[in-house]
Short mmCIF file of N, CA and C and ligand atoms in Angstrom, two decimals:
data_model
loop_
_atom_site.label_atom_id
_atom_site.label_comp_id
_atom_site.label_asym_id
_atom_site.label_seq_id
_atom_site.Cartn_x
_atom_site.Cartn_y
_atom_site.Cartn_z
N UNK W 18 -14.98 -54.74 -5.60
CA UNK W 18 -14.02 -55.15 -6.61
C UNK W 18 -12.74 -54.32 -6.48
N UNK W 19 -11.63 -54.91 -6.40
CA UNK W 19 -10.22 -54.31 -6.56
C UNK W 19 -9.76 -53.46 -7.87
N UNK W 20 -8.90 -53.21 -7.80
CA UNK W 20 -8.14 -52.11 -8.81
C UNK W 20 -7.83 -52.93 -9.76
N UNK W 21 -8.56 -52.74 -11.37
CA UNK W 21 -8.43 -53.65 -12.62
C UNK W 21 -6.88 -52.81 -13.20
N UNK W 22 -6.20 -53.54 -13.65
CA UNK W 22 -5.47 -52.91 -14.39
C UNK W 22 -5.19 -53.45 -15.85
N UNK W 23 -6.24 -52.62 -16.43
CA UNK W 23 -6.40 -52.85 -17.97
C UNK W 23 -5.41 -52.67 -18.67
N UNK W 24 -4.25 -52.11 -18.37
CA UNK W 24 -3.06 -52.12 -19.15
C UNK W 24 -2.44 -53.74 -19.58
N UNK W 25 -2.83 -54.99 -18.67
CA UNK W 25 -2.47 -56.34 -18.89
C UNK W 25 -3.50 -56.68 -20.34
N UNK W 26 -4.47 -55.96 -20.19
CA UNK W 26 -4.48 -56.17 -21.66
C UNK W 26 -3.92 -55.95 -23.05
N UNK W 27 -3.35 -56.16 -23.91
CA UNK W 27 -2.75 -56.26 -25.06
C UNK W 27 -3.48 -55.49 -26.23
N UNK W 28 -3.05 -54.40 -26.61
CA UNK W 28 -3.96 -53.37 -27.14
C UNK W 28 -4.53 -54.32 -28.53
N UNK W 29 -3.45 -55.27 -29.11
CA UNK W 29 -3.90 -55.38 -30.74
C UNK W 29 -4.37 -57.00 -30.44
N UNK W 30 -4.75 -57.16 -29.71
CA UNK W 30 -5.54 -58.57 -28.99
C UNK W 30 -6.76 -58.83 -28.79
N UNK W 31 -7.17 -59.94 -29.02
CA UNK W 31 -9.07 -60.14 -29.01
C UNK W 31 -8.79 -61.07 -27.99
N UNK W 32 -9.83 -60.94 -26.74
CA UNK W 32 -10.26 -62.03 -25.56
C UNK W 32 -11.21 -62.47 -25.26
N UNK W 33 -11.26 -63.73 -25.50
CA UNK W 33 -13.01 -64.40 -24.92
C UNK W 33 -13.36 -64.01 -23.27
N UNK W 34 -14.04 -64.27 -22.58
CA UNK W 34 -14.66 -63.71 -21.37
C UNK W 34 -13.93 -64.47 -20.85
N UNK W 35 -13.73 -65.82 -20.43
CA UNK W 35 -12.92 -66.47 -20.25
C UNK W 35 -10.99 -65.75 -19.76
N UNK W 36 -10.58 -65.47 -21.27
CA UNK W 36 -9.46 -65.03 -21.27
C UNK W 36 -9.20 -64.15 -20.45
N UNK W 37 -10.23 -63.15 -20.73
CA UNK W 37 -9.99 -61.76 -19.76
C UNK W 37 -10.26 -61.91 -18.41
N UNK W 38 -11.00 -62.57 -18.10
CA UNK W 38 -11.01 -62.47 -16.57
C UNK W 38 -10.01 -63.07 -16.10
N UNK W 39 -9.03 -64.13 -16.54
CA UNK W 39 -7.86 -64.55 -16.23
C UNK W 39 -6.76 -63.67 -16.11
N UNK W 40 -6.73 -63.18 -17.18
CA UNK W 40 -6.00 -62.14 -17.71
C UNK W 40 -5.61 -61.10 -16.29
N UNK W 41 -7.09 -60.83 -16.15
CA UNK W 41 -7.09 -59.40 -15.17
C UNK W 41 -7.44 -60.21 -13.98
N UNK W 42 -7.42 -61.76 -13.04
CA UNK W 42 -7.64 -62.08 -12.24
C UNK W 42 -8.97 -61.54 -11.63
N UNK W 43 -10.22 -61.55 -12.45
CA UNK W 43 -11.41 -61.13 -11.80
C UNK W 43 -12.33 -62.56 -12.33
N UNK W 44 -13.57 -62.19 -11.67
CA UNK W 44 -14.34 -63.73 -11.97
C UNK W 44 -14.81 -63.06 -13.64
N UNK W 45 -15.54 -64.35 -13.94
CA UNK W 45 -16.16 -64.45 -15.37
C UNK W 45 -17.05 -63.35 -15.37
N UNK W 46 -17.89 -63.49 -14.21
CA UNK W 46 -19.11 -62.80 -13.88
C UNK W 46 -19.02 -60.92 -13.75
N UNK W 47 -17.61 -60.92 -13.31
CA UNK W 47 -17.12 -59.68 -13.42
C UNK W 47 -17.14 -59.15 -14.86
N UNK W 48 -16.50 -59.52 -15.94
CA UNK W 48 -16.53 -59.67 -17.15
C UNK W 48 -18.34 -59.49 -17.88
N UNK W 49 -18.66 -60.43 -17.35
CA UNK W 49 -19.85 -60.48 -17.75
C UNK W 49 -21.05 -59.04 -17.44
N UNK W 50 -20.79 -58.62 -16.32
CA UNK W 50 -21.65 -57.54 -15.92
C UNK W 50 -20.89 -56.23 -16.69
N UNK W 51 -19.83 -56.23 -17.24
CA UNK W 51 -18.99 -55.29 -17.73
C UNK W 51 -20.08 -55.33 -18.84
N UNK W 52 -20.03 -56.28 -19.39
CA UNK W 52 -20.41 -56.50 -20.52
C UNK W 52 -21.84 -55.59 -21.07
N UNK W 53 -22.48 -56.31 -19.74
CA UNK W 53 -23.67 -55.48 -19.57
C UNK W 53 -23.96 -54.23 -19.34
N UNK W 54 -23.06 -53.52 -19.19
CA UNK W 54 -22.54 -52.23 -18.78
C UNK W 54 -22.05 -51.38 -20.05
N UNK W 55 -21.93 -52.05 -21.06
CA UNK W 55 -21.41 -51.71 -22.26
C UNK W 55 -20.36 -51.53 -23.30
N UNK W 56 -19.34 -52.70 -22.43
CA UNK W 56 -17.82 -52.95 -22.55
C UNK W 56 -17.94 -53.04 -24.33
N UNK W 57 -17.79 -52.67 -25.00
CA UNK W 57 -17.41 -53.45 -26.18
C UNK W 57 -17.29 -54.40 -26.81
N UNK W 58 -17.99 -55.07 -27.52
CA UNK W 58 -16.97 -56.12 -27.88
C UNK W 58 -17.15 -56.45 -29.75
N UNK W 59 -15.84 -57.39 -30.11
CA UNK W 59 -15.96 -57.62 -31.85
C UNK W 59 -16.85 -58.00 -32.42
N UNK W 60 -17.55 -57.68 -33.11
CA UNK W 60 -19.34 -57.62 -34.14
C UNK W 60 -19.36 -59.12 -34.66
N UNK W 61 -20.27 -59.46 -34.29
CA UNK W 61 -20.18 -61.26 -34.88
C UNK W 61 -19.76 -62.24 -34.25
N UNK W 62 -18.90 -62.14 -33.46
CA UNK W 62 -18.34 -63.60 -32.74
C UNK W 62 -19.12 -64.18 -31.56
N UNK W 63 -18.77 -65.79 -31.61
CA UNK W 63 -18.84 -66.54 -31.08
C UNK W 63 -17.93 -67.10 -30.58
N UNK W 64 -18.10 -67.52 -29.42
CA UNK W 64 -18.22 -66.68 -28.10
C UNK W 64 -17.76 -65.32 -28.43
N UNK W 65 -18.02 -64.42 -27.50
CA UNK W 65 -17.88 -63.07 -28.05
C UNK W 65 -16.75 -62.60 -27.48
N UNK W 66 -16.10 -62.08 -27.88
CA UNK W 66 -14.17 -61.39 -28.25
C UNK W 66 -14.36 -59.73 -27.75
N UNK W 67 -13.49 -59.64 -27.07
CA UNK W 67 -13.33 -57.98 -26.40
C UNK W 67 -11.98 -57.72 -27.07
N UNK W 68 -12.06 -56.46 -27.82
CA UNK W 68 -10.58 -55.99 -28.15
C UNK W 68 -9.50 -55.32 -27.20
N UNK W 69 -8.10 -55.56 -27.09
CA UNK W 69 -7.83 -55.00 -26.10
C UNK W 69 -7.96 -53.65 -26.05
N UNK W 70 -7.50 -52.88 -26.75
CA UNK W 70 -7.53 -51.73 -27.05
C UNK W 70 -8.96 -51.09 -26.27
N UNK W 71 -9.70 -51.76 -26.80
CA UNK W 71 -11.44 -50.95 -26.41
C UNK W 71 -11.58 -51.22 -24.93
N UNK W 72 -11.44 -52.38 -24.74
CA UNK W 72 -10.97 -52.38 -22.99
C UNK W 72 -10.60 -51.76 -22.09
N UNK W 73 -9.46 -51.17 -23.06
CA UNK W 73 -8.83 -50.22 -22.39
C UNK W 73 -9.30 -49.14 -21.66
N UNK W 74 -9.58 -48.31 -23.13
CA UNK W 74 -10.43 -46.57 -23.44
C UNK W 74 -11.48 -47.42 -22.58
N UNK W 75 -12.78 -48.45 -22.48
CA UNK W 75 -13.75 -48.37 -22.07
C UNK W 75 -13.62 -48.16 -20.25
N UNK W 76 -12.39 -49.16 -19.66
CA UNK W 76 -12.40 -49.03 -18.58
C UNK W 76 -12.15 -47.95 -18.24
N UNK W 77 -11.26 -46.97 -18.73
CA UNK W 77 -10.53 -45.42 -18.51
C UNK W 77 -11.73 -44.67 -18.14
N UNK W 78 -12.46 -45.01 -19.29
CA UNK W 78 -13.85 -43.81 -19.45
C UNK W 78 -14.57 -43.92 -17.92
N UNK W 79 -15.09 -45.39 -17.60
CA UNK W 79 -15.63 -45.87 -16.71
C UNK W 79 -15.27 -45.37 -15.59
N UNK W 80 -13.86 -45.58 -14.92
CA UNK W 80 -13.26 -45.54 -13.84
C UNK W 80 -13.20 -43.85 -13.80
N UNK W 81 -12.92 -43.31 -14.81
CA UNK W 81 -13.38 -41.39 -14.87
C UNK W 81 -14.34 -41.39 -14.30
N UNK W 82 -15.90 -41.81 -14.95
CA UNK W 82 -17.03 -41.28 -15.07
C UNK W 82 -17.51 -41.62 -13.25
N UNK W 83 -16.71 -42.57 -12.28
CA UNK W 83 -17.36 -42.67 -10.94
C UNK W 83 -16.60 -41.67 -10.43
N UNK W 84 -15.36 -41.53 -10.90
CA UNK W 84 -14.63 -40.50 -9.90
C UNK W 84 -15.38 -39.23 -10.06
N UNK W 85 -15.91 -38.72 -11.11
CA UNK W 85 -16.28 -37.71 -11.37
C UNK W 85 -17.57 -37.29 -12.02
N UNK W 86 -18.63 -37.50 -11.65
CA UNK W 86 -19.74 -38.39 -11.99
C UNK W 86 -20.53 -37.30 -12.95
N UNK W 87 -20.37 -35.93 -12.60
CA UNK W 87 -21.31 -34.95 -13.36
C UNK W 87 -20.42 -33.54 -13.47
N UNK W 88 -20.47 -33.23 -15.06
CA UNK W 88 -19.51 -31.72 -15.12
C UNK W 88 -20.34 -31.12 -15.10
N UNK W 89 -20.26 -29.84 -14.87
CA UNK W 89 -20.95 -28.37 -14.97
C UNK W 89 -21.75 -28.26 -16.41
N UNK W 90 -22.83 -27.94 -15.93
CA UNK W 90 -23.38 -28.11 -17.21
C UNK W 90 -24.42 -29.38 -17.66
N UNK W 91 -24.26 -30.71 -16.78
CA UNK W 91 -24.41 -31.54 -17.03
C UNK W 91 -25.47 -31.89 -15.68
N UNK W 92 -26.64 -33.26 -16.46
CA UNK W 92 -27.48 -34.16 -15.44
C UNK W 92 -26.74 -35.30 -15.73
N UNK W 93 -27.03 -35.86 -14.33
CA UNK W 93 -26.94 -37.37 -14.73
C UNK W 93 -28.33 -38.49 -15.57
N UNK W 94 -28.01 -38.86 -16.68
CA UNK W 94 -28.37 -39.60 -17.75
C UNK W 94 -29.06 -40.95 -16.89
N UNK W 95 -30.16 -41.93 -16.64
CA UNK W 95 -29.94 -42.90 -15.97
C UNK W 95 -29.99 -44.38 -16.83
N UNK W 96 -30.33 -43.53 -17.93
CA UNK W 96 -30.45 -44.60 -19.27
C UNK W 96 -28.82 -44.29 -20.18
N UNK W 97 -28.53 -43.36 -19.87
CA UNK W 97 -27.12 -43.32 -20.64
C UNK W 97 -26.04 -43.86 -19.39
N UNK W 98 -26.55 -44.04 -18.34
CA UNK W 98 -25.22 -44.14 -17.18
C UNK W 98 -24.25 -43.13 -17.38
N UNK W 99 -24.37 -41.80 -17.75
CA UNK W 99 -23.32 -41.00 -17.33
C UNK W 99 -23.87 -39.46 -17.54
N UNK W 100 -23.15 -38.44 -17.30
CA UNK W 100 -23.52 -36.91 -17.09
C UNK W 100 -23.66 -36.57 -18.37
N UNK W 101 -24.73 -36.44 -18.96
CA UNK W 101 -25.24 -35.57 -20.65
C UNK W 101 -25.37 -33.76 -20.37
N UNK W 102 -25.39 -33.24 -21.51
CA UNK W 102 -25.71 -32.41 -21.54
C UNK W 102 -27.65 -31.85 -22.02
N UNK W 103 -28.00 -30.78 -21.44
CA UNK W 103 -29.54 -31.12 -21.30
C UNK W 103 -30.03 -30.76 -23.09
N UNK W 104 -30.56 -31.31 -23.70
CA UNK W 104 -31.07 -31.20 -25.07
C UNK W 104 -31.01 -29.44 -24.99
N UNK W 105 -31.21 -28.70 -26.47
CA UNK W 105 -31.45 -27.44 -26.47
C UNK W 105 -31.00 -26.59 -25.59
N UNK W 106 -30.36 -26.82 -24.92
CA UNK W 106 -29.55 -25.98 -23.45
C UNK W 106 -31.47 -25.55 -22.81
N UNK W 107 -32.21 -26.88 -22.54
CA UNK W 107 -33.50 -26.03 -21.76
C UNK W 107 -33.57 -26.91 -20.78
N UNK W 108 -33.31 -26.44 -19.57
CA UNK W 108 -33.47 -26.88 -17.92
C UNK W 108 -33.99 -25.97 -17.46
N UNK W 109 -34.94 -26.60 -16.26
CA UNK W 109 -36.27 -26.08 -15.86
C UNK W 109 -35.74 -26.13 -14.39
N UNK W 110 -36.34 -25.66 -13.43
CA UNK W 110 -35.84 -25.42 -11.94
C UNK W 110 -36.98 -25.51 -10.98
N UNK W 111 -37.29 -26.86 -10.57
CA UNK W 111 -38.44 -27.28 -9.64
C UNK W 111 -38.04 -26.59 -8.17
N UNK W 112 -38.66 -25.93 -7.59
CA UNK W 112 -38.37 -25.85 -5.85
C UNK W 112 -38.56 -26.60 -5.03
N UNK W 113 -38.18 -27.33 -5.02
CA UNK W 113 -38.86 -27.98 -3.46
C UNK W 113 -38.58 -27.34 -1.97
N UNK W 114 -38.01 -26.66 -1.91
CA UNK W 114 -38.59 -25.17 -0.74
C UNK W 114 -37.56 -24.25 -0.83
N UNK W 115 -37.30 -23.34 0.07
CA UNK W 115 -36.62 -22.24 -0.56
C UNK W 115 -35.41 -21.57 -1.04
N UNK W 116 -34.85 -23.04 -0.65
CA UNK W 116 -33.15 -22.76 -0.86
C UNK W 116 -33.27 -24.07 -1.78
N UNK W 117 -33.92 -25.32 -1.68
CA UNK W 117 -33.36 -26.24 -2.52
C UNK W 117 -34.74 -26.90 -3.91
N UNK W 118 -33.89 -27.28 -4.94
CA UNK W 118 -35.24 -27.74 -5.56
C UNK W 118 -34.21 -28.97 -6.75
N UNK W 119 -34.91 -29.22 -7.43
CA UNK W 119 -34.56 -29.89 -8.80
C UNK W 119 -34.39 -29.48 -10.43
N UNK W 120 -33.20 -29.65 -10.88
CA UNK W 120 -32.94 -29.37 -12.63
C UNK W 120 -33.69 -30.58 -12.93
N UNK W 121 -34.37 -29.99 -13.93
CA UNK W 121 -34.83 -30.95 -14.77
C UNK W 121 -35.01 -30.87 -16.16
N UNK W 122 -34.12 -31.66 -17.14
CA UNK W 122 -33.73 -31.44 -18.19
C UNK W 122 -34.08 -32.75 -19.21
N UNK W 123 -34.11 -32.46 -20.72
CA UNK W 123 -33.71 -33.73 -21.40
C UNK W 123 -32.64 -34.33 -21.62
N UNK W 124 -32.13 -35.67 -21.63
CA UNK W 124 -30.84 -35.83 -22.37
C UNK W 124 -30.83 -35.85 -23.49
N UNK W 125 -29.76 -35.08 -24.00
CA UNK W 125 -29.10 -35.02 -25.13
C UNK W 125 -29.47 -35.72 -26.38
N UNK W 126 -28.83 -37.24 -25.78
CA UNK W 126 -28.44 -38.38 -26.05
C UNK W 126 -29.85 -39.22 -26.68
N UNK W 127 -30.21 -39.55 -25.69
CA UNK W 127 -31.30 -40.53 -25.48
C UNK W 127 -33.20 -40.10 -25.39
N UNK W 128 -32.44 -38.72 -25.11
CA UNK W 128 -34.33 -38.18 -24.25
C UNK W 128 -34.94 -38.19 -23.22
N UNK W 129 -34.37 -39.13 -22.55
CA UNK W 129 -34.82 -39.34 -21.21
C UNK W 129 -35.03 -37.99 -20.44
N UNK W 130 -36.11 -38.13 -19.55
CA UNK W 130 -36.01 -36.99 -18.13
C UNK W 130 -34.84 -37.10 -17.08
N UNK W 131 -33.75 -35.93 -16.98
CA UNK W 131 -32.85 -36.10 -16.02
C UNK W 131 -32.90 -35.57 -15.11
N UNK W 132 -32.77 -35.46 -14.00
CA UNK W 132 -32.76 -34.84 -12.44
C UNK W 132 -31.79 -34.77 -12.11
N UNK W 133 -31.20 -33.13 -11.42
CA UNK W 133 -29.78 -32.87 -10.42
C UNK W 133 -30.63 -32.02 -9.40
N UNK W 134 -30.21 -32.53 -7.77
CA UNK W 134 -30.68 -31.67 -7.21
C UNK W 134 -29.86 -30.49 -6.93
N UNK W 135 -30.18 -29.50 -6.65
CA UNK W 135 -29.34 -28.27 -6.87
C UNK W 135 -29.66 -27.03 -5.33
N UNK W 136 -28.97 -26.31 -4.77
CA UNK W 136 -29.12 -25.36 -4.27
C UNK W 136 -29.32 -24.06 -5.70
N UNK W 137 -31.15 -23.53 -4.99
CA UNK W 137 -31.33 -22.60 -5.62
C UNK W 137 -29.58 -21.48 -5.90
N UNK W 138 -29.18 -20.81 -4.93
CA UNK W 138 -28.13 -20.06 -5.51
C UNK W 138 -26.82 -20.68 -6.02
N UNK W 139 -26.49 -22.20 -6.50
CA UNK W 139 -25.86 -22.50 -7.23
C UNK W 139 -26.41 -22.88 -8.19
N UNK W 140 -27.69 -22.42 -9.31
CA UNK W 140 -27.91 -23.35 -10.46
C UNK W 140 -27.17 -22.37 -11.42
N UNK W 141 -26.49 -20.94 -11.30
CA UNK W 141 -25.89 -20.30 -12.23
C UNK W 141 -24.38 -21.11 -12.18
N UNK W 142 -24.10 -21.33 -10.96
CA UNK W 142 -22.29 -21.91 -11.45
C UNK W 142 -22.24 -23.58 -12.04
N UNK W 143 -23.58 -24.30 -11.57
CA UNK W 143 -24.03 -25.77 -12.07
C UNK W 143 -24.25 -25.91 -13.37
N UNK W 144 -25.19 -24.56 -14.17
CA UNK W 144 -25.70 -24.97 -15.15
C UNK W 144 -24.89 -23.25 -15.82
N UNK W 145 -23.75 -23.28 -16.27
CA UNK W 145 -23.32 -21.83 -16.78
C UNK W 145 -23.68 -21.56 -18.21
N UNK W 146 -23.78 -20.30 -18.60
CA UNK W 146 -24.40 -20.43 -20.19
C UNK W 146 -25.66 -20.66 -20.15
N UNK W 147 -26.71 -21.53 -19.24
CA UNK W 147 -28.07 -21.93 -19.47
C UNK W 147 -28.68 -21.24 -18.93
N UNK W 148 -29.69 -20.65 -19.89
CA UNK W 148 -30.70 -19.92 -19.00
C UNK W 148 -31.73 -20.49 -18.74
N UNK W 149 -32.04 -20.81 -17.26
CA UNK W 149 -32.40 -21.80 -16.69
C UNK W 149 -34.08 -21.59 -16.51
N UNK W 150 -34.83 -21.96 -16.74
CA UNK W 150 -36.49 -21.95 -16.30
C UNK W 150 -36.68 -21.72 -14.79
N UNK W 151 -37.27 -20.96 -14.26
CA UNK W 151 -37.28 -21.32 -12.69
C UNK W 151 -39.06 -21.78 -12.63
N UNK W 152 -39.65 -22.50 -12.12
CA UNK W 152 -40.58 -22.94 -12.06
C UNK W 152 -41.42 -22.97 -10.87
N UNK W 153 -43.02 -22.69 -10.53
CA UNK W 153 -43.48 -22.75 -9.34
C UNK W 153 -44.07 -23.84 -9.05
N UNK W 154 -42.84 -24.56 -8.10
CA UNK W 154 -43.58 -25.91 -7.94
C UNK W 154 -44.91 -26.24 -7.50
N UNK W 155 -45.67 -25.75 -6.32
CA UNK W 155 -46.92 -25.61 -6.27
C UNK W 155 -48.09 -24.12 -6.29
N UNK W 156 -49.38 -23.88 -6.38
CA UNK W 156 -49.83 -22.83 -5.76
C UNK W 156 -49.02 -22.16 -4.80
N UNK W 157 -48.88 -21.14 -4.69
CA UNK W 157 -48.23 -20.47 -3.25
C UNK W 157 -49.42 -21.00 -2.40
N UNK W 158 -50.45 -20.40 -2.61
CA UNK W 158 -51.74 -20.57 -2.08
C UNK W 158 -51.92 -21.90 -0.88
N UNK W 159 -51.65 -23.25 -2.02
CA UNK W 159 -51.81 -24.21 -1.39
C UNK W 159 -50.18 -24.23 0.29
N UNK W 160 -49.39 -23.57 -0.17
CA UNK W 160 -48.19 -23.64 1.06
C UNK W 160 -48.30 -22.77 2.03
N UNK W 161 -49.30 -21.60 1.77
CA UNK W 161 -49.57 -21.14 2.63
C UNK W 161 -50.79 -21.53 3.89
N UNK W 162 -51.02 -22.41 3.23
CA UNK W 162 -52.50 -22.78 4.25
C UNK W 162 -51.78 -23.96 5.17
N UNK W 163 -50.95 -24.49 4.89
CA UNK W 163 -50.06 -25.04 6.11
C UNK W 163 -50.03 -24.75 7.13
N UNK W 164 -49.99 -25.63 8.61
CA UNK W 164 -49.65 -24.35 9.56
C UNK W 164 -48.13 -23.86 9.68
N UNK W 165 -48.11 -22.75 9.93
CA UNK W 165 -46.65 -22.49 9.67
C UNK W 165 -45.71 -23.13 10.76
N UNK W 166 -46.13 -23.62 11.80
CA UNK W 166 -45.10 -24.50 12.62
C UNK W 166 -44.29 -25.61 11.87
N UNK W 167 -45.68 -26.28 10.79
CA UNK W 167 -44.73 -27.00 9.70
C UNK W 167 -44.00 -26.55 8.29
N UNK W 168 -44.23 -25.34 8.48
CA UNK W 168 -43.42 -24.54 7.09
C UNK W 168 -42.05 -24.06 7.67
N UNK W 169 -42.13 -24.30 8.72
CA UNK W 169 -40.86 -23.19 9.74
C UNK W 169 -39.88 -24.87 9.77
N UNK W 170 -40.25 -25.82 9.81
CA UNK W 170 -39.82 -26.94 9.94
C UNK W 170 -38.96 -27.73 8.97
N UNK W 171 -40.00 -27.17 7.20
CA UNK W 171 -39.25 -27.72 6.43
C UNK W 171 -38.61 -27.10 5.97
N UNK W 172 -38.42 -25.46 6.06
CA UNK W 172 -37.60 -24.53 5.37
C UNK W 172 -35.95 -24.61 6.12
N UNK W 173 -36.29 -25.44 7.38
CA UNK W 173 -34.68 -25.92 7.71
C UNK W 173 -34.17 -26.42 7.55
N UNK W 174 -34.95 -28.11 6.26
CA UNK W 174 -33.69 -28.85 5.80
C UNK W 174 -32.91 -28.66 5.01
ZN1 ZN Q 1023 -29.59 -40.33 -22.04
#
C-alpha cells in the first residue's frame, strides 16, 4: 500500500467507507481492514461513519507505531498490536543460551503474555528502571549431558 495522506481528510467531517476510500484513492477493502485494525468510527451509525479528525490521530499513531515498533521499557502487545509496558514493572528473563534469551512480561493493558527477545547484556538498557527476574531456563544438569560438540555449536548463534 502507498503513502495515505490523511490530511485529505476534513477534520470536522464524517465518511462512509465508501467516501473515504475515494477520498484517499485506496480500495474499500483498504478501509475496511483499517477498520479491523481499530480505526474509529461514530457510535451508532449505519453504514458506519469515520470522523475525520480520528482518522487522522488514528493513522499518525499507526504509521508511528511501524516505524518504531517498541520503546525502551516496552514488549510488544500481540493482542494490543503495539509496545505496552510490562504490568507491575515484573519481567522475567528466559535464556535460551548464553548470550541470548527472552523478556517475558504481562501487558499492562490487556494481560496477555508478551515476548522481546533480548541480548542477555542489553536487558539493563531495554528494560531501564526494571528489575528484571533472570530465570533458569532448564536444569544445568540436563545441558550438560549434551555432547559438548553440540553445546559448542549452539553457543555460536
Ligand atoms: Zn495487551
Amino acid at each position: 500500500m502507498g503513502r495515505v495522506n490523511s490530511r485529505l481528510a476534513k477534520l470536522h467531517r464524517s465518511y462512509d467507507v465508501a467516501e473515504l476510500a475515494q477520498l484517499l484513492g485506496v480500495h474499500k477493502h483498504t478501509v475496511r481492514s483499517w477498520l479491523k485494525d481499530g480505526l474509529p468510527v461514530v457510535d451508532g451509525t449505519r453504514p458506519v461513519l469515520i470522523h475525520g479528525d480520528e482518522f487522522q490521530v488514528w493513522l499518525a499513531k499507526r504509521t508511528k507505531s511501524k516505524k518504531c515498533p517498541l520503546k525502551l521499557g516496552q514488549l510488544y502487545c500481540v493482542k494490543c498490536r503495539e509496545g505496552k509496558r510490562p504490568a507491575l514493572e515484573m519481567v522475567e528473563y528466559v535464556p535460551l543460551n548464553d548470550t541470548t534469551g527472552n523478556l517475558k512480561a504481562m501487558c499492562e493493558t490487556c494481560g496477555s503474555m508478551m515476548h522481546r527477545r533480548v541480548r542477555r547484556t542489553a536487558i539493563s538498557a531495554v528494560m531501564p528502571k526494571i528489575d528484571v527476574q533472570i530465570t533458569q531456563a532448564s536444569p544445568s544438569i540436563g545441558v550438560r549431558t549434551t555432547p559438548s560438540l553440540n553445546t559448542d555449536k549452539l553457543a555460536e548463534d
